[in-house]
Coordinates of C-alpha atoms and ligand atoms in Angstrom, one line a residue:
X1 CA -144.5 127.6 -24.3
X2 CA -142.3 130.3 -25.8
X3 CA -144.4 133.1 -27.3
X4 CA -143.2 135.6 -29.8
X5 CA -144.3 137.7 -32.8
X6 CA -142.1 136.2 -35.5
X7 CA -140.7 132.7 -35.0
X8 CA -137.6 132.4 -37.1
X9 CA -136.3 128.9 -38.0
X10 CA -132.6 129.3 -38.6
X11 CA -130.1 131.7 -37.0
X12 CA -128.0 132.2 -40.1
X13 CA -127.3 135.8 -41.4
X14 CA -130.8 136.0 -42.8
X15 CA -132.5 135.0 -39.6
X16 CA -130.3 137.3 -37.5
X17 CA -131.0 140.3 -39.7
X18 CA -134.7 139.6 -39.5
X19 CA -134.5 140.4 -35.8
X20 CA -133.3 144.0 -36.6
X21 CA -135.9 144.7 -39.4
X22 CA -138.7 143.2 -37.2
X23 CA -137.5 145.3 -34.2
X24 CA -137.9 148.5 -36.2
X25 CA -141.5 147.5 -36.6
X26 CA -141.8 146.8 -32.9
X27 CA -142.1 143.1 -33.5
X28 CA -140.3 140.6 -31.3
X29 CA -138.4 137.6 -32.6
X30 CA -137.4 134.2 -31.3
X31 CA -134.9 132.0 -33.3
X32 CA -134.5 128.2 -33.3
X33 CA -131.3 126.7 -34.7
X34 CA -130.1 123.1 -34.8
X35 CA -126.6 124.4 -34.2
X36 CA -125.3 125.3 -30.8
X37 CA -124.3 128.8 -32.0
X38 CA -125.8 131.4 -34.3
X39 CA -124.4 132.3 -37.7
X40 CA -125.5 129.5 -40.0
X41 CA -123.0 128.7 -42.8
X42 CA -120.9 131.7 -41.8
X43 CA -120.0 130.4 -38.4
X44 CA -120.2 126.7 -39.1
X45 CA -118.4 126.4 -42.5
X46 CA -116.2 129.5 -43.0
X47 CA -115.9 131.8 -40.0
X48 CA -112.3 132.8 -40.9
X49 CA -113.0 133.5 -44.6
X50 CA -113.3 137.1 -45.8
X51 CA -116.5 138.0 -47.6
X52 CA -116.2 140.8 -50.2
X53 CA -119.8 141.4 -51.3
X54 CA -121.6 142.7 -48.2
X55 CA -122.7 146.3 -49.0
X56 CA -120.6 148.8 -47.2
X57 CA -118.0 146.3 -46.1
X58 CA -115.1 146.0 -48.6
X59 CA -114.0 143.0 -46.7
X60 CA -115.4 141.3 -43.6
X61 CA -114.7 137.9 -42.0
X62 CA -117.8 135.7 -41.9
X63 CA -117.4 135.3 -38.1
X64 CA -117.2 139.1 -37.7
X65 CA -120.4 139.5 -39.8
X66 CA -122.2 137.1 -37.4
X67 CA -120.9 139.1 -34.4
X68 CA -122.0 142.4 -36.0
X69 CA -125.5 141.0 -36.8
X70 CA -125.9 139.8 -33.2
X71 CA -124.8 143.2 -32.0
X72 CA -127.2 145.0 -34.3
X73 CA -130.1 142.9 -33.2
X74 CA -129.3 142.8 -29.5
X75 CA -131.3 145.9 -28.7
X76 CA -134.4 144.0 -29.8
X77 CA -133.8 141.2 -27.3
X78 CA -134.3 138.2 -29.5
X79 CA -134.8 134.8 -27.8
X80 CA -132.9 131.7 -28.9
X81 CA -133.6 128.0 -28.8
X82 CA -130.2 126.6 -29.9
X83 CA -129.1 123.0 -30.5
X84 CA -132.6 122.0 -31.3
X85 CA -134.2 121.2 -34.7
X86 CA -137.7 122.5 -35.6
X87 CA -139.6 119.3 -36.1
X88 CA -143.3 119.9 -36.5
X89 CA -145.7 122.8 -37.2
X90 CA -149.4 123.0 -36.2
X91 CA -151.8 125.7 -37.4
X92 CA -154.3 126.8 -34.8
X93 CA -157.8 127.9 -35.5
X94 CA -156.8 131.6 -35.0
X95 CA -154.2 131.2 -37.8
X96 CA -151.2 131.2 -35.4
X97 CA -148.7 128.4 -35.3
X98 CA -147.1 126.0 -32.7
X99 CA -143.6 124.8 -33.7
X100 CA -142.1 122.0 -31.7
X101 CA -138.5 121.0 -31.7
X102 CA -136.9 117.5 -31.6
X103 CA -136.3 118.1 -27.8
X104 CA -140.0 118.9 -27.3
X105 CA -139.7 122.7 -26.8
X106 CA -142.9 124.5 -28.0
X107 CA -143.0 127.9 -29.6
X108 CA -146.2 129.9 -30.4
X109 CA -146.3 132.7 -32.9
X110 CA -148.7 134.3 -35.4
X111 CA -145.9 134.4 -38.1
X112 CA -143.3 131.8 -38.9
X113 CA -140.2 132.8 -41.0
X114 CA -138.2 129.8 -42.3
X115 CA -134.6 131.0 -42.7
X116 CA -133.3 127.5 -42.8
X117 CA -130.6 127.9 -45.4
X118 CA -129.4 124.7 -46.9
X119 CA -131.2 122.9 -44.1
X120 CA -130.5 121.9 -40.5
X121 CA -126.9 120.9 -39.9
X122 CA -127.0 117.3 -38.8
X123 CA -124.0 115.5 -37.4
X124 CA -122.2 112.8 -39.4
X125 CA -122.4 109.8 -37.0
X126 CA -119.8 107.0 -36.8
X127 CA -121.1 103.5 -37.4
X128 CA -121.2 102.1 -33.8
X129 CA -123.8 99.7 -32.6
X130 CA -126.1 101.2 -29.9
X131 CA -124.8 104.7 -30.6
X132 CA -128.3 106.2 -30.6
X133 CA -129.1 104.5 -27.2
X134 CA -126.3 106.6 -25.6
X135 CA -127.3 109.9 -27.2
X136 CA -127.7 112.6 -24.5
X137 CA -126.5 109.9 -22.0
X138 CA -122.9 110.7 -22.6
X139 CA -122.8 110.7 -26.4
X140 CA -122.9 114.3 -27.8
X141 CA -122.2 115.5 -31.3
X142 CA -121.8 119.2 -30.5
X143 CA -120.6 121.0 -27.3
X144 CA -123.2 123.4 -26.0
X145 CA -121.9 124.0 -22.5
X146 CA -118.2 123.1 -21.8
X147 CA -119.0 123.1 -18.0
X148 CA -120.9 119.8 -18.5
X149 CA -117.5 118.2 -18.9
X150 CA -115.8 119.6 -15.8
X151 CA -113.9 116.9 -14.0
X152 CA -115.2 114.2 -16.4
X153 CA -113.4 111.7 -18.5
X154 CA -114.0 112.7 -22.2
X155 CA -113.2 110.8 -25.4
X156 CA -113.3 113.0 -28.6
X157 CA -112.9 111.5 -32.0
X158 CA -112.3 113.3 -35.3
X159 CA -109.4 114.9 -37.2
X160 CA -110.7 118.3 -38.1
X161 CA -110.7 121.7 -36.4
X162 CA -113.6 121.0 -34.1
X163 CA -112.0 117.8 -32.7
X164 CA -108.6 119.6 -32.2
X165 CA -110.1 122.9 -30.8
X166 CA -112.4 121.2 -28.3
X167 CA -109.7 118.8 -27.2
X168 CA -107.5 121.8 -26.5
X169 CA -110.3 123.7 -24.7
X170 CA -111.5 120.8 -22.6
X171 CA -107.9 119.9 -21.5
X172 CA -108.2 122.6 -18.8
X173 CA -111.8 121.5 -17.8
X174 CA -112.1 117.8 -18.0
X175 CA -110.2 115.4 -15.7
X176 CA -109.1 113.4 -18.7
X177 CA -109.2 114.2 -22.5
X178 CA -108.5 111.5 -25.1
X179 CA -108.4 112.4 -28.8
X180 CA -108.8 109.5 -31.2
X181 CA -108.3 109.8 -34.9
X182 CA -108.1 107.2 -37.6
X183 CA -105.0 108.7 -39.2
X184 CA -101.7 110.1 -37.9
X185 CA -102.3 113.3 -39.8
X186 CA -105.0 115.9 -38.9
X187 CA -107.0 118.1 -41.3
X188 CA -107.2 121.1 -38.9
X189 CA -105.1 124.3 -38.6
X190 CA -101.4 123.7 -38.2
X191 CA -101.1 125.7 -34.9
X192 CA -104.0 123.6 -33.4
X193 CA -102.2 120.4 -34.3
X194 CA -99.0 121.7 -32.7
X195 CA -100.9 122.7 -29.6
X196 CA -102.4 119.2 -29.2
X197 CA -99.0 117.7 -29.6
X198 CA -97.6 120.1 -26.9
X199 CA -100.5 119.2 -24.5
X200 CA -99.8 115.5 -25.2
X201 CA -96.2 116.0 -24.0
X202 CA -97.5 117.7 -20.9
X203 CA -99.8 114.8 -20.2
X204 CA -103.0 116.9 -20.6
X205 CA -104.3 115.1 -23.8
X206 CA -104.1 111.4 -24.4
X207 CA -103.6 111.2 -28.2
X208 CA -104.4 107.8 -29.8
X209 CA -103.7 107.5 -33.6
X210 CA -104.3 105.8 -36.0
X211 CA -107.3 104.4 -34.1
X212 CA -111.1 104.3 -34.0
X213 CA -113.8 104.1 -31.3
X214 CA -115.6 100.8 -32.2
X215 CA -117.9 100.3 -29.2
X216 CA -119.6 102.1 -26.3
X217 CA -120.2 100.5 -22.9
X218 CA -122.4 101.4 -19.9
X219 CA -125.6 100.3 -18.3
X220 CA -127.6 103.5 -18.6
X221 CA -125.0 106.1 -19.4
X222 CA -121.6 106.0 -21.2
X223 CA -119.1 104.3 -18.8
X224 CA -116.4 103.4 -21.3
X225 CA -115.4 102.9 -24.9
X226 CA -113.4 100.4 -26.9
X227 CA -110.7 101.8 -29.1
X228 CA -109.2 99.8 -31.9
X229 CA -105.6 100.7 -32.6
X230 CA -103.7 98.7 -35.3
X231 CA -105.6 95.5 -34.6
X232 CA -105.4 95.8 -30.8
X233 CA -108.5 96.7 -28.6
X234 CA -108.1 99.3 -25.8
X235 CA -110.8 99.5 -23.2
X236 CA -111.0 103.1 -21.8
X237 CA -113.2 104.4 -19.0
X238 CA -115.2 107.5 -20.2
X239 CA -118.1 109.6 -19.0
X240 CA -118.6 111.2 -22.5
X241 CA -117.9 110.2 -26.1
X242 CA -118.0 113.1 -28.5
X243 CA -117.7 112.2 -32.2
X244 CA -116.9 115.4 -34.2
X245 CA -117.0 114.2 -37.8
X246 CA -118.6 117.4 -39.2
X247 CA -122.1 118.4 -40.0
X248 CA -124.1 118.0 -43.2
X249 CA -127.2 120.1 -44.0
X250 CA -130.6 118.5 -44.6
X251 CA -133.9 120.2 -45.3
X252 CA -135.2 117.5 -43.0
X253 CA -138.6 117.7 -41.2
X254 CA -139.5 121.0 -42.9
X255 CA -140.0 119.1 -46.2
X256 CA -143.0 117.4 -44.5
X257 CA -144.8 120.6 -43.5
X258 CA -147.0 120.7 -46.6
X259 CA -144.9 123.4 -48.2
X260 CA -144.4 123.6 -52.0
X261 CA -140.9 122.3 -52.5
X262 CA -138.8 122.6 -55.7
X263 CA -135.3 121.2 -56.0
X264 CA -134.9 121.0 -52.2
X265 CA -136.0 124.6 -51.7
X266 CA -139.3 126.2 -50.7
X267 CA -141.3 128.0 -53.4
X268 CA -142.3 131.6 -52.5
X269 CA -144.2 134.6 -53.9
X270 CA -141.6 137.3 -54.5
X271 CA -144.1 139.9 -53.3
X272 CA -143.2 139.2 -49.7
X273 CA -141.6 135.7 -49.7
X274 CA -144.7 134.0 -48.3
X275 CA -145.1 130.3 -49.0
X276 CA -148.2 128.4 -50.0
X277 CA -149.2 128.4 -46.3
X278 CA -150.4 131.9 -45.3
X279 CA -148.4 133.2 -42.4
X280 CA -145.4 131.0 -43.2
X281 CA -142.6 132.8 -45.0
X282 CA -139.3 131.4 -46.4
X283 CA -136.3 133.7 -46.7
X284 CA -132.6 133.4 -47.6
X285 CA -131.0 130.3 -49.1
X286 CA -133.9 128.1 -48.2
X287 CA -136.3 129.6 -50.8
X288 CA -136.6 129.5 -54.5
X289 CA -138.1 131.7 -57.2
X290 CA -137.3 132.8 -60.7
X291 CA -133.9 134.4 -60.7
X292 CA -133.1 133.4 -57.1
X293 CA -129.5 134.0 -56.0
X294 CA -128.2 132.3 -52.9
X295 CA -126.3 135.3 -51.5
X296 CA -126.3 136.9 -48.1
X297 CA -127.4 140.3 -49.3
X298 CA -130.4 138.7 -51.1
X299 CA -131.4 137.1 -47.8
X300 CA -131.3 140.6 -46.1
X301 CA -133.6 142.1 -48.7
X302 CA -136.1 139.2 -48.5
X303 CA -136.1 139.5 -44.7
X304 CA -136.9 143.2 -44.9
X305 CA -139.9 142.8 -47.3
X306 CA -141.1 139.8 -45.3
X307 CA -141.3 141.9 -42.1
X308 CA -143.6 144.3 -43.7
X309 CA -146.2 141.6 -44.4
X310 CA -145.6 140.1 -41.0
X311 CA -146.5 143.5 -39.5
X312 CA -149.8 143.5 -41.4
X313 CA -150.7 140.0 -40.2
X314 CA -149.8 140.8 -36.5
X315 CA -151.5 144.3 -36.6
X316 CA -154.5 143.9 -38.9
X317 CA -155.9 147.2 -40.1
X318 CA -153.0 149.2 -38.7
X319 CA -151.0 151.2 -41.2
X320 CA -147.2 151.3 -41.0
X321 CA -145.4 154.2 -42.6
X322 CA -141.8 153.5 -43.5
X323 CA -139.3 155.8 -41.8
X324 CA -135.6 156.1 -42.4
X325 CA -133.6 155.1 -39.3
X326 CA -131.7 158.4 -39.8
X327 CA -135.0 160.2 -39.2
X328 CA -136.7 158.0 -36.6
X329 CA -133.7 156.8 -34.7
X330 CA -133.9 153.3 -33.2
X331 CA -135.8 152.5 -30.0
X332 CA -134.4 149.3 -28.5
X333 CA -136.8 147.0 -26.5
X334 CA -134.1 147.1 -23.8
X335 CA -134.7 150.9 -23.3
X336 CA -131.8 152.0 -25.4
X337 CA -132.4 154.8 -27.9
X338 CA -130.2 155.7 -30.9
X339 CA -131.1 159.3 -31.7
X340 CA -131.6 160.6 -35.2
X341 CA -129.2 163.5 -35.8
X342 CA -131.1 166.8 -35.4
X343 CA -129.9 168.3 -38.7
X344 CA -131.4 165.4 -40.7
X345 CA -134.7 165.6 -38.8
X346 CA -135.0 169.4 -39.5
X347 CA -134.1 168.9 -43.2
X348 CA -136.8 166.3 -43.6
X349 CA -139.4 168.3 -41.6
Ligands
FAD1 C1 -117.6 128.5 -48.2 C2 -118.7 129.4 -48.5 C3 -118.5 130.7 -48.9 C4 -119.5 131.6 -49.1 N1 -119.2 132.9 -49.5 C5 -120.2 133.8 -49.7 C6 -119.9 135.2 -50.1 O1 -118.8 135.5 -50.3 N2 -121.0 136.0 -50.2 C7 -122.3 135.6 -50.1 O2 -123.2 136.5 -50.2 N3 -122.6 134.4 -49.7 C8 -121.6 133.4 -49.5 N4 -121.9 132.1 -49.2 C9 -123.3 131.8 -49.1 C10 -123.9 132.3 -47.8 O3 -123.1 131.8 -46.7 C11 -125.3 131.9 -47.7 O4 -126.0 132.6 -48.7 C12 -125.9 132.3 -46.3 O5 -125.3 131.7 -45.3 C13 -127.4 132.0 -46.3 O6 -127.9 132.5 -45.1 P1 -129.2 131.9 -44.4 O7 -129.4 132.6 -43.1 O8 -130.3 131.9 -45.4 O9 -128.9 130.3 -44.2 P2 -127.7 129.5 -43.4 O10 -126.5 130.4 -43.2 O11 -127.6 128.2 -44.1 O12 -128.4 129.3 -42.0 C14 -129.5 128.5 -41.8 C15 -129.6 128.0 -40.4 O13 -130.8 127.3 -40.3 C16 -130.7 126.2 -39.4 N5 -131.8 125.3 -39.7 C17 -132.3 124.8 -40.9 N6 -133.3 124.0 -40.7 C18 -133.6 124.0 -39.3 C19 -134.5 123.3 -38.5 N7 -135.4 122.5 -39.0 N8 -134.4 123.5 -37.2 C20 -133.5 124.4 -36.6 N9 -132.6 125.0 -37.4 C21 -132.6 124.8 -38.7 C22 -129.3 125.7 -39.8 O14 -128.8 124.9 -38.8 C23 -128.5 126.9 -40.1 O15 -127.8 127.4 -39.0 C24 -120.9 131.2 -49.0 C25 -121.1 129.9 -48.6 C26 -120.1 129.0 -48.3 C27 -120.4 127.6 -47.9

């Protein structure tokens, strides 16, 4: 059982900034995300796009914003359960919660903050009979640890950046990489397409187009796949089949938690973004209220106010006096200390 003060569902920009705001109040956070990496929409949909409306940053790449948020929160030592979807919530008699993921990982916390954005990103799956049977037995929809594929025979299908980038990356790790795409043209970045073609010439990637994986074989685990190319069937030995057809967000299991939902978003009280379940908050893109704007800076503001109420739930009767970080400095849980400049302290004193 993973124990924490605030359990955050969703490691997008809102969830990541919550770690920092909670840390200032000496509250520890743990984040669950269905994706293999933090950053939510910023890292999954548009990491290379510049954002122009983050206060203080005239321009910042979405990927760099994620990196900065992780860096800012690092001192408060957040925990992460990545590649798992929060599936069920149970309220205990003392008012605390147990949240269990689709992989069975249990988390216990007095406060739950749902920062689930548009919902959990679920893989688009190809229509192949028995596909589900082979999930986690050689079929994976995202790559969490490339080392799993060392010296293995890997078949990747898809025509976007993920399929191209992972084929290139695994070419040096796997014993055999086959990339299958139903068209001769790819949707990904031009330099990635060129690199794949170069690796094909070097015999490091087996490129099969226009083609589709139509069947999976193996007794318990994946042992091979059938690839259909222009009416011909090719039987290929494989230890892993990785379909990378993109991800689509779904509110999913959270919609069955007894929360008040309006237009696929969670209704909250704008006082502190608490939901109809006391102790469960909803912040960022996942919530709705009159005048709601789905913007990163709004998520940051909501996270900040939410932490104040979380503090009162976790420390009943204790008073918290807001201090500027320029005055109090920042005490990391890892022993680091960012000092407040003396002149400012004196001026305020
Ligand atoms: C192309 C594009 C450009 C944009 N440009 C801008 C811009 O210029 N400025 C701006 O302010 N905003 C912009 N946005 C919007 C901005 O990205 C969102 O407002 C922001 O990402 C919301 O952050 P969030 O943390 O609330 O949610 P998200 O970023 O959506 O993150 C939510 C996370 O929760 C996870 N999750 C959900 N449910 C579960 C579950 N049950 N279990 C586990 N994990 C779960 C998801 O996997 C996801 O990673 C843009 C969006 C897009 C798509």
